[in-house]
């Protein structure tokens, strides 16, 4: 470059550092592609950020906690500063958790931030996943990222479970016992897995240190990798956007990373951290000092797991206690069936994108989001899944529902047993109808305009409401979505009379496609002809 | 701030030149009209409003600094065990509250400042970026396929089958070492789950008083927890043993005992059942005096202690095991053997 000769004066220090890094890392090419990268704006796009930031908060506070926590089940007698427990026998894990809570300044705050952030992390992932689901953001090219996100949610559940089991308190110990009982129900290998996991019979003295390395090393390590991959794909695919004027499948409209999203997203990290710190300052979570150390022959009433494990608790509580004893062996269906359904509940939502893409046969890229009403079958499926999940949550807290609402626990259990099958179906039907009503409303709005609330009296005495026509931006936004047509079976004989029978797979696909997009599943959107016919008329309201 | 104060040349009406004016696409009423023009914010047209925003952002950052000072001050000044009353939360740790709130303010103000800065002072002109298809162009794909083919040919992977097959074999076998290494994670189950610490002649020790139980200690309507004689809380395997041996004792009127075997295994109407739920192993701890039902608080399995520990509700799959007891010649309750069947959750080998 010619500038090297006439540019004798030194470049600013920042530029020289950047030059140094560019010569070794190639940062200028990276920045060229990404520094002014455009991100679209919508409140629901923040949900994923909540997850990312709470994950970072969990890592930061978790590292601090490892400095003081002793993952050991060695029995000790407590002589610390919390008077009510002095002289009690407990594990070192429980004792060190008491120390963190009562003796280390700020220890309780960090412990509470860690636990609250974990609850928010899981809740954030759940809501973020539903956002992605209901807007169809999982469609090509983002199916792999959907799976990464799903795995993060599942791994997050187990990281949470292994984490809250570490203090070895009476509540979490009960949860671990439940897990051991569930493992024992596995045919043939159950007792072996249990012995290997606990280093012998339950509880033994191994599970806290083992859970510790799973909780702080194995699972977060995998999650960190998935998280980085998830973010790289978000950047690579560029963010989806809602349809609107100037927003097409071929562009992304929004504001640049530098400076707007650096400030907004960077600032949002501090907002999330600040809110969680405030919650941890005023709301106690997991008060292990009130629960006490674990003993396998003691239990407290109202025992509940953290919320994200609640649906599995529901499964185990409402399953009838079936046991089959044959040839000297026991098949513990009452526990094993819930154990099998547990991953299936999660898998049901995870595989949906692949089913939808198979049924539609759609191979195009989709970067424009759907409004949930414009994909009634998908929305109905998602709502049905959520209702299923919540029915199980009710089952998981059946004792609390009974005591708080003065209901019979037997009645609640039976409600959940029946609701497990019935509620999702009802939700599906109701949601699809609501979606179609909303589509009808959009159609009316496009054709007749917005209801202005002004009543006009015509010369002959008739009263009509004045409708304001929509702007072209609004008309475009309300009509930009596609309405897929159901697949048709090809005729059994082609034009030469040669038989070509469709296979079972093809027939199923066509049948499903009719269910997705066939008659009675969507309201035809307004056409240009209909619009013109109505708007050209006179004296029309 | 009224619009009259804004300099004339800054008003939106005079700025519209760059605004990408919308032209109605001829014909289609639903056609995409393109990006709407930028709507200026008050900070875009009025420098004084922009300066106010600047002061708000700076104030928030300043507040954050003060809060951090407050955090350090609370850490140094407040004793760790001081409890204070804060309305409406109640009595809470002063240090936890002070540290948490100052940290929250310090963090939140940085975030609020940054977001306010971005929303009021940074450009909010929306920009469109092109998207490009993710899938490669056909010539790129052709090149990759050709490269791959060439590489595969040069490796002779497909041609020299002996190498390929032995390599697969070696790679398939080598993880076995890792699996074998896991063997010593724990012992084999054997009959460990079938045996408990109970055996013939062991007295029933009250878990609260640690004294042997006499029949007269147990009243109708009370629930007593017991463990076998010789077990101590200090024992290193106490947790493991009590997880199986925990026992609950109730006294019934003999005429109320519906199950014949239960009556045979009782002593003076006193019956002893395993405390460990047969569902997934929680300790059962709720007793209904009138009906002699016990309820596991974890998953609400309910057992009838007057009818052989039968399950009457909930997810448990089989009855609670009963321990056969008698009154020995010194007048204490003692076990006549171990449980006849495994206690706790069912498992494959239980039979």
Short mmCIF file of C-alpha atoms in Angstrom, two decimals, chain B residues 8-230:
data_model
loop_
_atom_site.label_atom_id
_atom_site.label_comp_id
_atom_site.label_asym_id
_atom_site.label_seq_id
_atom_site.Cartn_x
_atom_site.Cartn_y
_atom_site.Cartn_z
CA UNK B 8 -37.37 25.20 12.02
CA UNK B 9 -34.76 23.39 9.90
CA UNK B 10 -34.81 20.40 12.25
CA UNK B 11 -38.50 19.68 11.97
CA UNK B 12 -39.49 16.39 10.34
CA UNK B 13 -41.33 18.15 7.52
CA UNK B 14 -38.11 19.74 6.27
CA UNK B 15 -36.07 16.57 6.84
CA UNK B 16 -38.17 14.24 4.76
CA UNK B 17 -35.85 14.34 1.75
CA UNK B 18 -34.01 11.13 2.66
CA UNK B 19 -37.04 9.41 4.06
CA UNK B 20 -37.64 6.96 1.22
CA UNK B 21 -41.07 8.30 0.35
CA UNK B 22 -43.74 5.69 -0.12
CA UNK B 23 -45.22 5.40 -3.54
CA UNK B 24 -48.36 3.35 -3.81
CA UNK B 25 -47.58 0.42 -6.03
CA UNK B 26 -49.91 0.63 -8.94
CA UNK B 27 -52.46 -2.14 -9.07
CA UNK B 28 -51.97 -4.51 -6.16
CA UNK B 29 -53.37 -3.03 -2.96
CA UNK B 30 -51.54 -5.65 -0.90
CA UNK B 31 -48.12 -5.06 -2.46
CA UNK B 32 -45.15 -4.38 -0.23
CA UNK B 33 -44.85 -0.58 -0.01
CA UNK B 34 -41.23 -0.83 1.10
CA UNK B 35 -39.67 0.42 4.32
CA UNK B 36 -41.71 3.22 5.86
CA UNK B 37 -39.93 6.56 6.27
CA UNK B 38 -37.94 7.12 9.41
CA UNK B 39 -39.89 8.84 12.17
CA UNK B 40 -37.52 11.18 13.98
CA UNK B 41 -37.46 11.14 17.77
CA UNK B 42 -37.44 14.34 19.77
CA UNK B 43 -33.73 13.82 20.44
CA UNK B 44 -33.10 13.78 16.67
CA UNK B 45 -34.58 17.23 16.17
CA UNK B 46 -33.99 18.98 19.48
CA UNK B 47 -30.45 19.20 20.81
CA UNK B 48 -31.73 20.15 24.27
CA UNK B 49 -33.77 16.94 24.47
CA UNK B 50 -30.66 15.06 23.42
CA UNK B 51 -28.71 16.75 26.17
CA UNK B 52 -31.36 15.76 28.67
CA UNK B 53 -30.99 12.15 27.56
CA UNK B 54 -27.25 12.45 27.93
CA UNK B 55 -27.69 13.68 31.50
CA UNK B 56 -30.09 10.84 32.32
CA UNK B 57 -27.61 8.25 31.04
CA UNK B 58 -24.73 9.87 32.93
CA UNK B 59 -26.85 10.03 36.07
CA UNK B 60 -27.61 6.31 35.84
CA UNK B 61 -23.94 5.46 35.41
CA UNK B 62 -23.11 7.70 38.38
CA UNK B 63 -25.77 5.99 40.47
CA UNK B 64 -24.17 2.66 39.59
CA UNK B 65 -20.81 3.90 40.87
CA UNK B 66 -22.39 5.03 44.13
CA UNK B 67 -24.11 1.68 44.53
CA UNK B 68 -20.80 -0.15 44.11
CA UNK B 69 -19.32 2.05 46.84
CA UNK B 70 -22.38 1.17 48.92
CA UNK B 71 -21.79 -2.53 48.27
CA UNK B 72 -18.22 -2.37 49.55
CA UNK B 73 -19.28 -0.26 52.52
CA UNK B 74 -22.00 -2.77 53.50
CA UNK B 75 -19.56 -5.64 53.14
CA UNK B 76 -17.15 -3.97 55.53
CA UNK B 77 -19.62 -2.41 57.94
CA UNK B 78 -22.44 -4.90 58.46
CA UNK B 79 -21.94 -7.96 60.67
CA UNK B 80 -22.78 -11.22 58.95
CA UNK B 81 -25.36 -12.30 61.55
CA UNK B 82 -27.34 -9.06 61.88
CA UNK B 83 -31.06 -9.47 61.31
CA UNK B 84 -33.21 -6.43 60.54
CA UNK B 85 -36.89 -5.82 59.90
CA UNK B 86 -37.62 -4.55 56.41
CA UNK B 87 -41.17 -3.71 55.46
CA UNK B 88 -42.95 -5.60 53.88
CA UNK B 89 -40.50 -8.47 53.64
CA UNK B 90 -40.04 -9.14 57.34
CA UNK B 91 -36.99 -10.08 59.39
CA UNK B 92 -34.08 -10.73 57.04
CA UNK B 93 -30.30 -10.71 57.03
CA UNK B 94 -29.15 -7.11 56.86
CA UNK B 95 -25.96 -8.00 55.01
CA UNK B 96 -27.71 -10.11 52.39
CA UNK B 97 -30.27 -7.39 51.78
CA UNK B 98 -27.73 -4.57 51.62
CA UNK B 99 -25.29 -6.42 49.39
CA UNK B 100 -28.05 -7.67 47.12
CA UNK B 101 -29.77 -4.34 46.70
CA UNK B 102 -26.58 -2.33 46.13
CA UNK B 103 -25.36 -4.93 43.63
CA UNK B 104 -28.74 -4.88 41.95
CA UNK B 105 -28.72 -1.08 41.65
CA UNK B 106 -25.10 -1.04 40.45
CA UNK B 107 -25.87 -3.57 37.73
CA UNK B 108 -29.32 -2.37 36.77
CA UNK B 109 -28.22 1.24 36.35
CA UNK B 110 -25.44 0.26 33.95
CA UNK B 111 -28.02 -1.68 31.93
CA UNK B 112 -30.66 1.04 32.09
CA UNK B 113 -28.10 3.67 31.11
CA UNK B 114 -26.85 1.69 28.15
CA UNK B 115 -30.35 0.92 26.91
CA UNK B 116 -31.51 4.53 27.33
CA UNK B 117 -28.43 5.69 25.45
CA UNK B 118 -29.17 3.24 22.63
CA UNK B 119 -32.84 4.14 22.45
CA UNK B 120 -32.57 7.92 22.55
CA UNK B 121 -29.18 8.92 21.22
CA UNK B 122 -27.99 6.23 18.84
CA UNK B 123 -29.39 6.23 15.34
CA UNK B 124 -32.68 4.39 15.04
CA UNK B 125 -32.79 4.43 11.26
CA UNK B 126 -33.67 0.91 10.22
CA UNK B 127 -31.31 -0.65 7.73
CA UNK B 128 -31.95 -3.60 5.45
CA UNK B 129 -29.28 -6.24 4.97
CA UNK B 130 -29.35 -8.80 2.18
CA UNK B 131 -29.71 -12.48 2.95
CA UNK B 132 -27.90 -15.11 0.96
CA UNK B 133 -28.96 -18.70 0.48
CA UNK B 134 -27.30 -21.02 2.98
CA UNK B 135 -26.86 -23.86 0.49
CA UNK B 136 -23.77 -23.66 -1.74
CA UNK B 137 -23.91 -22.84 -5.44
CA UNK B 138 -23.80 -25.90 -7.76
CA UNK B 139 -20.23 -25.24 -8.91
CA UNK B 140 -19.02 -25.05 -5.29
CA UNK B 141 -20.77 -28.31 -4.56
CA UNK B 142 -19.27 -29.92 -7.69
CA UNK B 143 -15.79 -28.83 -6.62
CA UNK B 144 -16.27 -30.25 -3.11
CA UNK B 145 -17.55 -33.55 -4.46
CA UNK B 146 -14.64 -33.80 -6.84
CA UNK B 147 -12.16 -32.98 -4.07
CA UNK B 148 -13.72 -35.55 -1.81
CA UNK B 149 -13.64 -38.18 -4.50
CA UNK B 150 -10.03 -37.46 -5.22
CA UNK B 151 -9.13 -37.59 -1.54
CA UNK B 152 -10.98 -40.84 -1.05
CA UNK B 153 -9.28 -42.35 -4.08
CA UNK B 154 -5.84 -41.25 -2.93
CA UNK B 155 -6.46 -42.86 0.45
CA UNK B 156 -7.34 -46.15 -1.29
CA UNK B 157 -10.00 -46.51 1.41
CA UNK B 158 -12.51 -48.13 -0.91
CA UNK B 159 -10.00 -50.30 -2.73
CA UNK B 160 -7.99 -51.77 0.14
CA UNK B 161 -10.84 -53.43 2.05
CA UNK B 162 -8.52 -55.15 4.51
CA UNK B 163 -7.37 -51.81 5.90
CA UNK B 164 -10.90 -50.50 6.09
CA UNK B 165 -12.32 -53.52 7.91
CA UNK B 166 -9.53 -53.85 10.43
CA UNK B 167 -9.68 -50.14 11.15
CA UNK B 168 -13.41 -50.34 11.85
CA UNK B 169 -12.74 -53.31 14.10
CA UNK B 170 -10.05 -51.51 16.07
CA UNK B 171 -12.13 -48.36 16.46
CA UNK B 172 -15.14 -50.38 17.56
CA UNK B 173 -13.16 -52.27 20.20
CA UNK B 174 -11.13 -49.50 21.76
CA UNK B 175 -14.05 -47.81 23.62
CA UNK B 176 -14.60 -51.10 25.47
CA UNK B 177 -11.65 -50.21 27.69
CA UNK B 178 -13.55 -47.15 28.81
CA UNK B 179 -16.63 -49.19 29.59
CA UNK B 180 -14.62 -51.79 31.51
CA UNK B 181 -13.05 -49.03 33.60
CA UNK B 182 -16.51 -48.10 34.89
CA UNK B 183 -16.98 -51.50 36.50
CA UNK B 184 -15.59 -50.40 39.86
CA UNK B 185 -18.10 -47.57 40.21
CA UNK B 186 -19.95 -49.82 42.60
CA UNK B 187 -20.49 -53.39 43.76
CA UNK B 188 -22.85 -55.83 42.07
CA UNK B 189 -26.33 -55.88 43.57
CA UNK B 190 -26.23 -59.48 44.77
CA UNK B 191 -28.81 -59.87 47.52
CA UNK B 192 -28.04 -56.56 49.17
CA UNK B 193 -31.54 -55.19 48.60
CA UNK B 194 -33.11 -58.29 50.15
CA UNK B 195 -31.47 -57.99 53.56
CA UNK B 196 -31.86 -55.41 56.28
CA UNK B 197 -30.28 -54.93 59.69
CA UNK B 198 -33.16 -56.80 61.35
CA UNK B 199 -32.62 -60.36 62.54
CA UNK B 200 -34.07 -62.70 65.07
CA UNK B 201 -33.85 -61.49 68.65
CA UNK B 202 -33.03 -57.84 67.89
CA UNK B 203 -35.00 -55.54 70.12
CA UNK B 204 -36.98 -52.62 68.71
CA UNK B 205 -35.28 -49.37 69.75
CA UNK B 206 -37.33 -46.18 69.94
CA UNK B 207 -35.71 -43.69 67.59
CA UNK B 208 -36.42 -40.72 69.81
CA UNK B 209 -35.37 -42.08 73.20
CA UNK B 210 -32.94 -44.73 71.90
CA UNK B 211 -34.42 -47.09 74.52
CA UNK B 212 -35.86 -50.56 73.85
CA UNK B 213 -39.61 -50.48 73.41
CA UNK B 214 -42.08 -52.21 75.71
CA UNK B 215 -45.62 -52.99 74.51
CA UNK B 216 -47.07 -50.60 77.08
CA UNK B 217 -45.07 -47.70 75.53
CA UNK B 218 -47.28 -47.89 72.47
CA UNK B 219 -50.78 -46.50 72.68
CA UNK B 220 -53.60 -46.97 70.24
CA UNK B 221 -53.55 -44.08 67.81
CA UNK B 222 -49.84 -43.24 68.09
CA UNK B 223 -47.18 -43.81 65.46
CA UNK B 224 -43.75 -44.85 66.75
CA UNK B 225 -40.53 -45.12 64.76
CA UNK B 226 -38.01 -47.77 65.64
CA UNK B 227 -34.64 -49.15 64.56
CA UNK B 228 -32.89 -52.41 65.35
CA UNK B 229 -30.87 -52.87 68.49
CA UNK B 230 -27.15 -52.26 67.99
#
